[in-house]
Amino acid sequence: MPELPEVEVVRRGLERWVAGRTVAAVEVLHPRAVRRHPGGGADFVARLTGQTFGVAMRRGKYLWLPLEGRDLSVLGHLGMSGQLLVQPTEAPDEKHLRIRVRFTDDAGTELRFVDQRTFGGLSLHETAPESPEGLPDVIAHIARDPLDPLFDEPSYHLALRAKRTTLKRALLDQSLISGVGNIYADEALWRARLHYERPTATLTRPRSAELLTHVREVMNAALQVGGTSFDSLYVNVNGESGYFDRSLDAYGREDEPCRRCGTPMRRRPWMNRSSYFCPRCQRPPRLPS
DNA sequence: CGTGGCCCCTGATTGC
DNA sequence: TGCAATCAGGGGCCAC
């Protein structure tokens, strides 16, 4: 499933294959794929047709395509199963094709949003006031991600200290730090030898800095692997193909030996999903609240 | 207002 | 073998 590294690969693909192209026609094949668009499918089509895409931007797991000469962007989120593909116009429709964007040029390709589970979608939004990056207004509350050079580390630490919540919740809270999902949260916590239920307020400054380093390292490692395939015509690698699977140390490794100490890894139900951890390397907090 | 929990969706997998 | 239950999980939304 796409987290920050996968979305960045998609962004690079869009920058290469879609920037500067003008929209000739738009088809919305499933209403849920545009549910975040305030005016619905017909309005999405009407307002996007004739516009020209600028260079794709990304923050966390969101990406957006600015429209040239407008304070307006197409905002995209891949959800669990979304893909943005640049396909030859004659390629057969994917089973879960939700949105198609045709262009006025003769490059012979079109942009397709394919999404089996329809957790993701596209929508048009105004640019947030005074945002140099052209951030869409509806994601103005999303924090910068750990790979953003302007990520504010001292503020992040202070926010962690002030919260009355636990570590993994904080890692998944997109208003504190964006781009971290369930998989990379478990990976970073394992690398930092921290338990997912540890209260954030107990983290010292060096400890939170260390955690952040591990978050960045695991994301950069995934990005390196994912970055190998964006030469192709496809804008993204398949988020479900699992190219990073072999490199995972925690996620999905229930009962398998911890790669540090050999203790069987554990899985715990957590917020309708799972947390994987080493019971020896990642000791639970003394007073779980 | 901060925090935690529920639920949207579809296909693969598991269990009886 | 077939059908139902379970699981996957990002994030909006709502209740407390």
CSV table of C-alpha atoms (C1' of nucleotides) in Angstrom, one decimal:
chain,number,residue,atom,x,y,z
A,1,MET,CA,0.0,0.0,0.0
A,2,PRO,CA,1.3,3.4,-0.8
A,3,GLU,CA,3.0,5.4,1.9
A,4,LEU,CA,5.3,8.4,1.4
A,5,PRO,CA,8.0,6.7,-0.7
A,6,GLU,CA,5.5,5.2,-3.1
A,7,VAL,CA,3.7,8.5,-3.5
A,8,GLU,CA,6.9,10.3,-4.2
A,9,VAL,CA,7.6,7.8,-7.0
A,10,VAL,CA,4.2,8.7,-8.4
A,11,ARG,CA,4.9,12.4,-8.1
A,12,ARG,CA,8.1,12.0,-10.1
A,13,GLY,CA,6.3,10.1,-12.8
A,14,LEU,CA,3.6,12.8,-13.0
A,15,GLU,CA,6.3,15.5,-13.2
A,16,ARG,CA,7.9,13.7,-16.1
A,17,TRP,CA,4.8,12.5,-18.1
A,18,VAL,CA,2.0,15.0,-17.3
A,19,ALA,CA,3.5,18.4,-16.5
A,20,GLY,CA,2.7,21.0,-19.2
A,21,ARG,CA,-0.1,19.0,-20.8
A,22,THR,CA,-3.6,20.4,-21.4
A,23,VAL,CA,-6.7,18.5,-20.6
A,24,ALA,CA,-9.0,17.7,-23.5
A,25,ALA,CA,-11.6,15.5,-21.7
A,26,VAL,CA,-12.3,13.9,-18.4
A,27,GLU,CA,-14.4,10.9,-17.5
A,28,VAL,CA,-15.5,10.1,-14.0
A,29,LEU,CA,-16.4,6.4,-14.0
A,30,HIS,CA,-17.1,6.0,-10.2
A,31,PRO,CA,-18.6,8.8,-8.0
A,32,ARG,CA,-16.7,7.7,-4.9
A,33,ALA,CA,-13.4,8.6,-6.6
A,34,VAL,CA,-14.4,12.3,-6.6
A,35,ARG,CA,-16.3,12.3,-3.3
A,36,ARG,CA,-13.9,14.9,-1.9
A,37,HIS,CA,-14.7,17.2,-4.8
A,38,PRO,CA,-17.2,19.8,-3.5
A,39,GLY,CA,-19.2,20.0,-6.7
A,40,GLY,CA,-19.4,16.3,-7.6
A,41,GLY,CA,-18.4,14.5,-10.8
A,42,ALA,CA,-20.0,16.7,-13.4
A,43,ASP,CA,-18.4,19.8,-11.8
A,44,PHE,CA,-15.0,18.1,-11.6
A,45,VAL,CA,-15.2,17.4,-15.3
A,46,ALA,CA,-16.4,20.8,-16.3
A,47,ARG,CA,-13.7,22.7,-14.3
A,48,LEU,CA,-10.8,20.5,-15.2
A,49,THR,CA,-11.4,20.4,-18.9
A,50,GLY,CA,-9.2,22.9,-20.8
A,51,GLN,CA,-6.8,23.4,-17.9
A,52,THR,CA,-3.0,22.8,-18.2
A,53,PHE,CA,-1.1,20.8,-15.5
A,54,GLY,CA,1.9,22.3,-13.8
A,55,VAL,CA,4.6,20.4,-11.9
A,56,ALA,CA,3.3,17.8,-9.4
A,57,MET,CA,3.9,18.5,-5.7
A,58,ARG,CA,3.7,16.3,-2.7
A,59,ARG,CA,3.2,16.6,1.1
A,60,GLY,CA,3.1,13.3,3.0
A,61,LYS,CA,0.9,11.0,1.2
A,62,TYR,CA,-1.0,13.7,-0.6
A,63,LEU,CA,0.0,14.9,-4.1
A,64,TRP,CA,-1.4,17.7,-6.2
A,65,LEU,CA,-1.2,19.0,-9.7
A,66,PRO,CA,-1.3,22.8,-9.9
A,67,LEU,CA,-3.3,24.2,-12.8
A,68,GLU,CA,-1.3,26.8,-14.7
A,69,GLY,CA,-2.4,30.4,-14.2
A,70,ARG,CA,-5.0,29.4,-11.6
A,71,ASP,CA,-5.0,29.2,-7.8
A,72,LEU,CA,-6.4,25.7,-8.2
A,73,SER,CA,-5.0,22.2,-8.1
A,74,VAL,CA,-6.1,18.6,-8.6
A,75,LEU,CA,-5.5,17.0,-5.3
A,76,GLY,CA,-4.9,13.3,-5.2
A,77,HIS,CA,-4.7,10.6,-2.5
A,78,LEU,CA,-4.1,7.0,-3.4
A,79,GLY,CA,-5.7,5.6,-0.2
A,80,MET,CA,-5.1,1.9,0.1
A,81,SER,CA,-5.1,0.7,-3.4
A,82,GLY,CA,-5.0,3.7,-5.7
A,83,GLN,CA,-2.7,4.0,-8.8
A,84,LEU,CA,-2.1,6.9,-11.1
A,85,LEU,CA,-1.1,5.5,-14.5
A,86,VAL,CA,0.0,7.1,-17.7
A,87,GLN,CA,-1.2,4.6,-20.3
A,88,PRO,CA,-1.4,4.4,-24.1
A,89,THR,CA,-4.8,5.6,-25.1
A,90,GLU,CA,-5.5,2.3,-26.8
A,91,ALA,CA,-4.6,0.2,-23.7
A,92,PRO,CA,-7.7,-1.7,-22.5
A,93,ASP,CA,-9.4,-0.2,-19.5
A,94,GLU,CA,-8.3,-1.5,-16.1
A,95,LYS,CA,-10.9,-3.4,-14.1
A,96,HIS,CA,-11.0,-0.7,-11.5
A,97,LEU,CA,-10.5,2.4,-13.7
A,98,ARG,CA,-12.3,5.3,-11.9
A,99,ILE,CA,-11.2,8.4,-13.7
A,100,ARG,CA,-9.7,9.0,-17.1
A,101,VAL,CA,-8.0,12.3,-18.3
A,102,ARG,CA,-7.3,12.7,-22.0
A,103,PHE,CA,-5.0,15.4,-23.4
A,104,THR,CA,-5.0,17.8,-26.3
A,105,ASP,CA,-1.5,16.8,-27.5
A,106,ASP,CA,-0.6,13.8,-29.7
A,107,ALA,CA,1.6,12.0,-27.2
A,108,GLY,CA,-0.7,9.1,-27.4
A,109,THR,CA,-1.1,8.7,-23.6
A,110,GLU,CA,-3.7,9.4,-21.0
A,111,LEU,CA,-3.8,9.7,-17.3
A,112,ARG,CA,-5.8,7.1,-15.4
A,113,PHE,CA,-6.8,6.8,-11.8
A,114,VAL,CA,-7.3,3.2,-10.9
A,115,ASP,CA,-8.5,2.2,-7.4
A,116,GLN,CA,-9.9,-1.2,-6.4
A,117,ARG,CA,-11.1,-0.2,-2.9
A,118,THR,CA,-11.9,3.4,-3.6
A,119,PHE,CA,-10.3,4.8,-0.4
A,120,GLY,CA,-8.5,7.2,-2.6
A,121,GLY,CA,-9.6,9.9,-5.0
A,122,LEU,CA,-9.1,13.1,-6.9
A,123,SER,CA,-10.7,16.5,-6.3
A,124,LEU,CA,-10.2,20.2,-7.2
A,125,HIS,CA,-9.3,22.7,-4.5
A,126,GLU,CA,-8.3,26.3,-4.2
A,127,THR,CA,-4.7,27.1,-3.1
A,128,ALA,CA,-4.3,27.9,0.6
A,129,PRO,CA,-3.7,31.6,1.2
A,130,GLU,CA,0.0,32.6,1.4
A,131,SER,CA,1.2,29.1,0.6
A,132,PRO,CA,4.4,29.4,-1.6
A,133,GLU,CA,4.0,25.7,-2.5
A,134,GLY,CA,0.5,26.1,-3.7
A,135,LEU,CA,-0.9,23.8,-1.0
A,136,PRO,CA,-4.6,23.0,-1.5
A,137,ASP,CA,-6.6,24.5,1.2
A,138,VAL,CA,-8.2,21.3,2.4
A,139,ILE,CA,-4.7,19.9,3.4
A,140,ALA,CA,-3.4,23.0,5.0
A,141,HIS,CA,-3.5,21.3,8.3
A,142,ILE,CA,-1.2,18.5,7.2
A,143,ALA,CA,2.3,18.7,8.7
A,144,ARG,CA,5.4,18.7,6.6
A,145,ASP,CA,6.8,15.2,6.1
A,146,PRO,CA,10.2,14.0,7.5
A,147,LEU,CA,11.9,14.3,4.1
A,148,ASP,CA,10.9,17.9,3.7
A,149,PRO,CA,13.9,20.2,4.3
A,150,LEU,CA,11.6,22.6,6.2
A,151,PHE,CA,10.4,20.0,8.6
A,152,ASP,CA,10.5,21.6,12.0
A,153,GLU,CA,12.3,19.2,14.3
A,154,PRO,CA,12.3,21.2,17.5
A,155,SER,CA,8.6,21.9,17.2
A,156,TYR,CA,7.9,18.3,16.5
A,157,HIS,CA,9.6,17.3,19.7
A,158,LEU,CA,7.7,19.9,21.7
A,159,ALA,CA,4.4,18.7,20.2
A,160,LEU,CA,5.3,15.1,21.2
A,161,ARG,CA,6.0,16.2,24.8
A,162,ALA,CA,2.8,18.1,25.0
A,163,LYS,CA,0.5,15.3,23.7
A,164,ARG,CA,-1.2,12.9,26.0
A,165,THR,CA,-1.1,10.1,23.5
A,166,THR,CA,1.1,7.1,22.6
A,167,LEU,CA,4.0,6.9,20.1
A,168,LYS,CA,2.4,5.0,17.2
A,169,ARG,CA,-0.7,7.2,17.3
A,170,ALA,CA,1.5,10.2,17.1
A,171,LEU,CA,3.5,8.8,14.2
A,172,LEU,CA,0.2,8.2,12.3
A,173,ASP,CA,-1.1,11.7,13.2
A,174,GLN,CA,-0.7,13.6,9.9
A,175,SER,CA,-1.0,16.9,11.7
A,176,LEU,CA,2.2,16.2,13.6
A,177,ILE,CA,4.2,14.5,10.9
A,178,SER,CA,2.9,13.4,7.6
A,179,GLY,CA,3.7,10.5,5.3
A,180,VAL,CA,4.1,7.8,8.0
A,181,GLY,CA,1.6,4.9,7.7
A,182,ASN,CA,1.2,1.6,9.6
A,183,ILE,CA,4.1,-0.2,8.0
A,184,TYR,CA,6.8,2.4,8.3
A,185,ALA,CA,5.6,3.3,11.8
A,186,ASP,CA,6.3,-0.3,12.9
A,187,GLU,CA,9.6,-0.3,11.1
A,188,ALA,CA,10.8,2.9,12.6
A,189,LEU,CA,9.7,1.9,16.1
A,190,TRP,CA,11.5,-1.4,15.8
A,191,ARG,CA,14.7,0.3,14.6
A,192,ALA,CA,14.4,2.8,17.5
A,193,ARG,CA,13.6,0.0,20.0
A,194,LEU,CA,10.6,1.8,21.2
A,195,HIS,CA,7.2,0.3,22.1
A,196,TYR,CA,4.2,1.5,20.2
A,197,GLU,CA,2.2,2.3,23.3
A,198,ARG,CA,4.9,4.3,25.0
A,199,PRO,CA,3.5,7.7,26.0
A,200,THR,CA,4.9,10.5,23.8
A,201,ALA,CA,5.4,12.7,26.8
A,202,THR,CA,8.2,10.4,28.1
A,203,LEU,CA,10.4,10.9,25.1
A,204,THR,CA,13.6,12.8,25.7
A,205,ARG,CA,14.9,15.1,23.0
A,206,PRO,CA,17.7,12.7,21.9
A,207,ARG,CA,15.2,9.9,21.8
A,208,SER,CA,12.7,11.7,19.6
A,209,ALA,CA,15.6,12.8,17.3
A,210,GLU,CA,16.7,9.2,17.1
A,211,LEU,CA,13.2,8.1,16.2
A,212,LEU,CA,13.0,10.7,13.5
A,213,THR,CA,16.3,9.5,12.1
A,214,HIS,CA,14.9,6.0,11.8
A,215,VAL,CA,11.8,7.2,10.1
A,216,ARG,CA,13.9,9.0,7.5
A,217,GLU,CA,16.2,6.1,7.0
A,218,VAL,CA,13.4,3.6,6.4
A,219,MET,CA,11.6,5.9,4.0
A,220,ASN,CA,14.8,6.7,2.1
A,221,ALA,CA,15.6,3.0,1.8
A,222,ALA,CA,12.1,2.3,0.4
A,223,LEU,CA,12.4,5.3,-1.9
A,224,GLN,CA,15.7,4.0,-3.3
A,225,VAL,CA,14.1,0.7,-4.2
A,226,GLY,CA,11.0,2.2,-5.6
A,227,GLY,CA,12.9,4.8,-7.6
A,228,THR,CA,14.4,2.1,-9.8
A,229,SER,CA,11.3,1.6,-11.9
A,230,PHE,CA,10.0,5.1,-12.7
A,231,ASP,CA,11.7,5.1,-16.1
A,232,SER,CA,8.8,3.2,-17.5
A,233,LEU,CA,5.7,4.7,-19.0
A,234,TYR,CA,3.8,3.9,-15.8
A,235,VAL,CA,3.6,6.8,-13.5
A,236,ASN,CA,3.7,4.6,-10.5
A,237,VAL,CA,5.0,1.3,-9.4
A,238,ASN,CA,2.2,-0.9,-8.2
A,239,GLY,CA,1.7,-0.1,-4.5
A,240,GLU,CA,0.8,-3.7,-3.8
A,241,SER,CA,3.7,-5.3,-5.6
A,242,GLY,CA,5.7,-5.2,-2.4
A,243,TYR,CA,9.1,-4.3,-3.7
A,244,PHE,CA,10.1,-3.3,-0.3
A,245,ASP,CA,8.7,-6.4,1.4
A,246,ARG,CA,12.0,-8.2,1.7
A,247,SER,CA,13.5,-5.2,3.6
A,248,LEU,CA,10.9,-5.1,6.3
A,249,ASP,CA,12.1,-6.0,9.8
A,250,ALA,CA,8.9,-5.7,11.7
A,251,TYR,CA,5.7,-5.5,9.7
A,252,GLY,CA,4.1,-8.8,8.9
A,253,ARG,CA,6.8,-10.8,10.8
A,254,GLU,CA,4.6,-12.4,13.5
A,255,ASP,CA,6.3,-15.5,15.1
A,256,GLU,CA,9.4,-14.9,13.0
A,257,PRO,CA,12.7,-14.2,14.8
A,258,CYS,CA,13.6,-10.6,15.5
A,259,ARG,CA,16.5,-9.8,13.2
A,260,ARG,CA,18.4,-8.3,16.2
A,261,CYS,CA,17.9,-10.7,19.1
A,262,GLY,CA,16.1,-13.8,17.6
A,263,THR,CA,13.0,-13.5,19.9
A,264,PRO,CA,9.8,-14.3,18.1
A,265,MET,CA,8.1,-11.2,16.9
A,266,ARG,CA,4.6,-10.4,18.1
A,267,ARG,CA,1.4,-9.0,16.5
A,268,ARG,CA,-1.1,-7.1,18.5
A,269,PRO,CA,-4.5,-5.9,17.4
A,270,TRP,CA,-4.4,-2.1,17.4
A,271,MET,CA,-6.9,0.4,16.2
A,272,ASN,CA,-8.6,-2.1,13.9
A,273,ARG,CA,-5.3,-3.0,12.4
A,274,SER,CA,-2.0,-4.6,13.7
A,275,SER,CA,1.2,-3.6,15.4
A,276,TYR,CA,4.2,-5.8,15.0
A,277,PHE,CA,7.0,-5.6,17.5
A,278,CYS,CA,9.8,-7.5,19.3
A,279,PRO,CA,8.8,-8.1,22.9
A,280,ARG,CA,12.4,-8.1,24.0
A,281,CYS,CA,13.9,-5.1,22.1
A,282,GLN,CA,10.7,-3.0,22.4
A,283,ARG,CA,9.7,-3.2,26.1
A,284,PRO,CA,6.2,-2.0,26.9
A,285,PRO,CA,5.9,1.1,29.1
A,286,ARG,CA,5.7,0.4,32.8
A,287,LEU,CA,2.4,2.1,33.3
A,288,PRO,CA,0.2,1.6,30.2
A,289,SER,CA,-2.6,4.1,30.6
B,1,DC,C1',-10.8,21.1,22.2
B,2,DG,C1',-8.2,16.9,22.5
B,3,DT,C1',-8.5,12.2,22.2
B,4,DG,C1',-10.0,7.8,20.8
B,5,DG,C1',-12.9,4.8,18.0
B,6,DC,C1',-15.8,3.7,14.0
B,7,DC,C1',-16.5,3.0,9.3
B,8,DC,C1',-16.1,3.8,4.2
B,9,DC,C1',-14.6,-0.2,0.3
B,10,DT,C1',-13.3,-4.9,-2.3
B,11,DG,C1',-10.7,-8.9,-2.9
B,12,DA,C1',-7.6,-12.5,-0.9
B,13,DT,C1',-7.4,-15.7,2.6
B,14,DT,C1',-9.0,-18.6,6.2
B,15,DG,C1',-12.1,-21.6,8.7
B,16,DC,C1',-15.9,-24.6,9.2
C,1,DT,C1',-16.5,-27.5,-2.2
C,2,DG,C1',-18.9,-23.5,-0.9
C,3,DC,C1',-20.0,-20.0,1.8
C,4,DA,C1',-19.2,-16.8,5.5
C,5,DA,C1',-16.1,-14.5,8.5
C,6,DT,C1',-11.9,-12.0,8.8
C,7,DC,C1',-8.3,-9.0,7.4
C,8,DA,C1',-6.0,-5.3,5.0
C,9,DG,C1',-5.7,0.2,6.4
C,10,DG,C1',-5.8,6.1,5.4
C,11,DG,C1',-8.3,9.4,7.1
C,12,DG,C1',-12.8,11.9,7.7
C,13,DC,C1',-16.0,12.2,11.0
C,14,DC,C1',-18.2,12.0,15.4
C,15,DA,C1',-18.9,11.1,20.4
C,16,DC,C1',-17.2,11.7,24.8
